[in-house]
């Protein structure tokens, strides 16, 4: 409620992402896709004391992912409590939202990560994009070729380190070592148990 209040940052450990479902007749917010619900689930309003106002005030809560796990569990929030002030039997009832929600076979968590984590994911994502463009270009150039000579798209990309800082160079070296089956133990991975070339994409494993 006050712009003079400094931003407060905390670190919490979470084991799942919440997909808030909104929609229906008269609803101002319509959620039809899983990523829209996750975006809502990471934002909230909480009531805390404000030193600038000298009273309790509403704060805007915005959450970001700082470390990625090997598996992400997404819970669809379909139940909510509806107050029934006109009823003499009960104060409210538990309702279920039946609105259909679509979800992708591959979930990209990049949007929901902190800026520091995005920097870790940027390098493998950029390399994958460069490799895809190179393969597409070589495919057009090699149309009608016998295919005897090795395509440049199948050759390893040159390691350009001129525009990289020390941390990015170490991360790139670790990724190359990991691709060769060598053990690496250096900071900068996206999360525990994840490879150095992890791009933040999760494939659908199960629906419960």
Coordinates of C-alpha atoms in Angstrom, one line a residue:
X1 CA 0.0 0.0 0.0
X2 CA 3.0 2.3 0.4
X3 CA 5.8 2.8 -2.1
X4 CA 8.2 3.9 0.8
X5 CA 8.3 0.4 2.2
X6 CA 11.4 -1.5 1.1
X7 CA 11.1 -4.9 -0.7
X8 CA 11.4 -7.8 1.7
X9 CA 13.0 -11.0 0.3
X10 CA 12.8 -14.5 1.9
X11 CA 13.8 -18.0 0.8
X12 CA 11.3 -20.8 1.2
X13 CA 11.6 -24.5 0.3
X14 CA 8.7 -25.7 -1.9
X15 CA 8.0 -29.2 -3.1
X16 CA 5.4 -28.4 -5.8
X17 CA 3.9 -25.7 -8.0
X18 CA 0.3 -24.7 -7.6
X19 CA -1.9 -24.1 -10.6
X20 CA -4.8 -21.8 -9.5
X21 CA -7.9 -22.4 -11.6
X22 CA -10.1 -19.4 -12.3
X23 CA -13.0 -19.0 -14.7
X24 CA -16.7 -19.5 -15.1
X25 CA -19.7 -17.2 -15.3
X26 CA -19.0 -13.8 -13.8
X27 CA -15.3 -14.4 -13.2
X28 CA -12.9 -11.6 -14.2
X29 CA -10.0 -13.9 -14.6
X30 CA -10.1 -16.9 -17.0
X31 CA -7.5 -19.6 -16.7
X32 CA -7.5 -22.2 -19.5
X33 CA -3.8 -23.3 -19.6
X34 CA -1.6 -24.8 -16.9
X35 CA 1.1 -22.0 -17.2
X36 CA -1.6 -19.3 -16.6
X37 CA -2.6 -21.0 -13.4
X38 CA 1.0 -21.4 -12.2
X39 CA 1.6 -17.7 -12.9
X40 CA -1.3 -16.9 -10.6
X41 CA -0.1 -19.5 -8.0
X42 CA 3.2 -17.7 -7.7
X43 CA 1.5 -14.3 -7.0
X44 CA -0.6 -13.5 -3.9
X45 CA -1.5 -10.9 -1.4
X46 CA -0.5 -11.2 2.2
X47 CA -1.2 -9.1 5.3
X48 CA 1.9 -8.0 7.2
X49 CA 3.0 -5.1 9.4
X50 CA 4.2 -2.0 7.6
X51 CA 6.8 0.2 9.4
X52 CA 6.2 3.0 6.9
X53 CA 2.5 3.1 7.6
X54 CA 2.7 2.0 11.3
X55 CA -0.1 -0.5 10.8
X56 CA -1.0 -3.8 9.2
X57 CA -1.1 -3.6 5.4
X58 CA -1.6 -5.7 2.3
X59 CA 1.6 -6.8 0.5
X60 CA 2.1 -8.1 -3.0
X61 CA 3.8 -11.5 -2.9
X62 CA 5.7 -12.6 -6.0
X63 CA 7.6 -15.9 -6.0
X64 CA 10.4 -17.1 -8.3
X65 CA 12.2 -20.4 -8.6
X66 CA 15.9 -20.2 -7.5
X67 CA 16.8 -23.9 -7.9
X68 CA 15.2 -26.4 -10.2
X69 CA 14.5 -30.1 -9.1
X70 CA 14.8 -33.2 -11.2
X71 CA 11.0 -33.6 -11.1
X72 CA 8.3 -30.9 -10.8
X73 CA 5.0 -31.7 -9.3
X74 CA 2.1 -29.4 -10.3
X75 CA -1.0 -29.5 -8.2
X76 CA -4.3 -28.2 -9.8
X77 CA -6.3 -26.3 -7.2
X78 CA -9.8 -27.3 -8.1
X79 CA -11.4 -27.0 -4.6
X80 CA -12.3 -23.8 -2.8
X81 CA -14.4 -22.7 0.1
X82 CA -17.6 -20.8 -0.8
X83 CA -19.3 -18.8 2.0
X84 CA -23.1 -19.2 2.4
X85 CA -24.2 -16.3 4.6
X86 CA -27.9 -16.9 3.8
X87 CA -27.8 -20.5 5.0
X88 CA -28.9 -21.4 8.5
X89 CA -27.4 -24.9 8.3
X90 CA -23.7 -24.1 7.5
X91 CA -21.4 -21.2 7.1
X92 CA -20.0 -22.4 3.8
X93 CA -19.6 -25.4 1.4
X94 CA -16.6 -27.0 -0.3
X95 CA -16.9 -26.5 -4.1
X96 CA -15.0 -28.1 -7.0
X97 CA -14.1 -26.2 -10.2
X98 CA -14.9 -28.3 -13.2
X99 CA -13.3 -26.0 -15.8
X100 CA -11.1 -28.0 -18.2
X101 CA -7.4 -27.0 -18.1
X102 CA -4.9 -27.8 -20.9
X103 CA -1.3 -28.7 -20.2
X104 CA 1.7 -29.3 -22.4
X105 CA 3.7 -32.4 -22.9
X106 CA 6.8 -30.3 -22.4
X107 CA 6.8 -27.7 -19.7
X108 CA 9.3 -24.8 -19.9
X109 CA 10.1 -23.5 -16.4
X110 CA 12.3 -20.6 -17.6
X111 CA 9.7 -17.9 -17.2
X112 CA 9.2 -18.7 -13.5
X113 CA 12.9 -18.7 -12.5
X114 CA 14.9 -15.9 -10.9
X115 CA 17.3 -13.8 -12.9
X116 CA 20.3 -15.6 -11.6
X117 CA 18.9 -19.0 -12.5
X118 CA 17.9 -17.7 -16.0
X119 CA 21.6 -16.8 -16.5
X120 CA 22.5 -20.5 -15.8
X121 CA 19.9 -21.7 -18.3
X122 CA 20.7 -19.1 -21.0
X123 CA 23.9 -20.8 -22.1
X124 CA 22.6 -24.3 -22.9
X125 CA 19.4 -22.8 -24.4
X126 CA 21.5 -20.5 -26.7
X127 CA 23.8 -23.4 -27.7
X128 CA 20.8 -25.6 -28.5
X129 CA 19.3 -22.8 -30.6
X130 CA 22.5 -22.3 -32.5
X131 CA 22.8 -26.0 -33.2
X132 CA 19.2 -26.2 -34.5
X133 CA 19.8 -23.2 -36.8
X134 CA 23.1 -24.8 -38.0
X135 CA 21.4 -28.1 -38.7
X136 CA 18.6 -26.4 -40.6
X137 CA 21.1 -24.5 -42.7
X138 CA 23.2 -27.5 -43.4
X139 CA 20.1 -29.5 -44.3
X140 CA 19.2 -27.0 -47.0
X141 CA 22.8 -26.8 -48.3
X142 CA 23.2 -30.6 -48.4
X143 CA 19.9 -31.4 -50.2
X144 CA 20.8 -33.8 -53.0
X145 CA 24.2 -34.6 -51.6
X146 CA 25.2 -38.2 -51.3
X147 CA 25.9 -37.8 -47.6
X148 CA 29.3 -39.4 -47.7
X149 CA 31.0 -36.4 -46.1
X150 CA 30.2 -35.6 -42.5
X151 CA 27.8 -32.8 -42.1
X152 CA 29.0 -29.7 -40.2
X153 CA 25.8 -30.0 -38.2
X154 CA 27.0 -33.3 -36.7
X155 CA 30.4 -31.8 -35.8
X156 CA 30.8 -30.2 -32.3
X157 CA 30.3 -26.4 -32.3
X158 CA 33.4 -24.3 -31.7
X159 CA 33.9 -23.2 -28.2
X160 CA 33.8 -19.4 -28.3
X161 CA 34.8 -17.8 -25.0
X162 CA 35.8 -14.3 -26.0
X163 CA 32.5 -12.7 -24.8
X164 CA 32.0 -15.0 -21.7
X165 CA 32.9 -14.2 -18.2
X166 CA 34.9 -16.6 -15.9
X167 CA 31.7 -18.2 -14.4
X168 CA 30.3 -18.8 -17.9
X169 CA 33.5 -20.3 -19.1
X170 CA 33.7 -22.7 -16.2
X171 CA 30.1 -23.7 -16.7
X172 CA 30.7 -24.4 -20.4
X173 CA 33.8 -26.5 -19.6
X174 CA 31.8 -28.4 -17.0
X175 CA 29.1 -29.1 -19.6
X176 CA 31.6 -30.4 -22.1
X177 CA 33.2 -32.6 -19.5
X178 CA 29.8 -34.0 -18.5
X179 CA 29.0 -34.8 -22.1
X180 CA 32.2 -36.9 -22.3
X181 CA 31.1 -38.9 -19.2
X182 CA 33.6 -37.1 -16.9
X183 CA 32.5 -36.2 -13.3
X184 CA 32.2 -32.5 -12.6
X185 CA 31.9 -30.7 -9.3
X186 CA 31.5 -27.0 -9.9
X187 CA 29.0 -24.4 -8.8
X188 CA 26.4 -23.0 -11.3
X189 CA 24.1 -25.9 -12.0
X190 CA 20.4 -25.3 -12.3
X191 CA 19.7 -27.6 -9.5
X192 CA 20.8 -30.8 -7.7
X193 CA 21.1 -33.8 -9.9
X194 CA 20.6 -31.8 -13.1
X195 CA 23.1 -31.9 -16.0
X196 CA 25.0 -28.8 -16.9
X197 CA 23.3 -28.6 -20.3
X198 CA 19.8 -28.6 -18.7
X199 CA 17.6 -26.0 -20.4
X200 CA 14.7 -25.9 -18.0
X201 CA 12.3 -28.2 -20.0
X202 CA 10.4 -30.9 -18.3
X203 CA 8.6 -33.8 -20.1
X204 CA 5.2 -34.9 -18.9
X205 CA 5.7 -38.1 -16.9
X206 CA 2.4 -38.9 -15.2
X207 CA -1.1 -37.5 -14.5
X208 CA -2.6 -38.5 -11.1

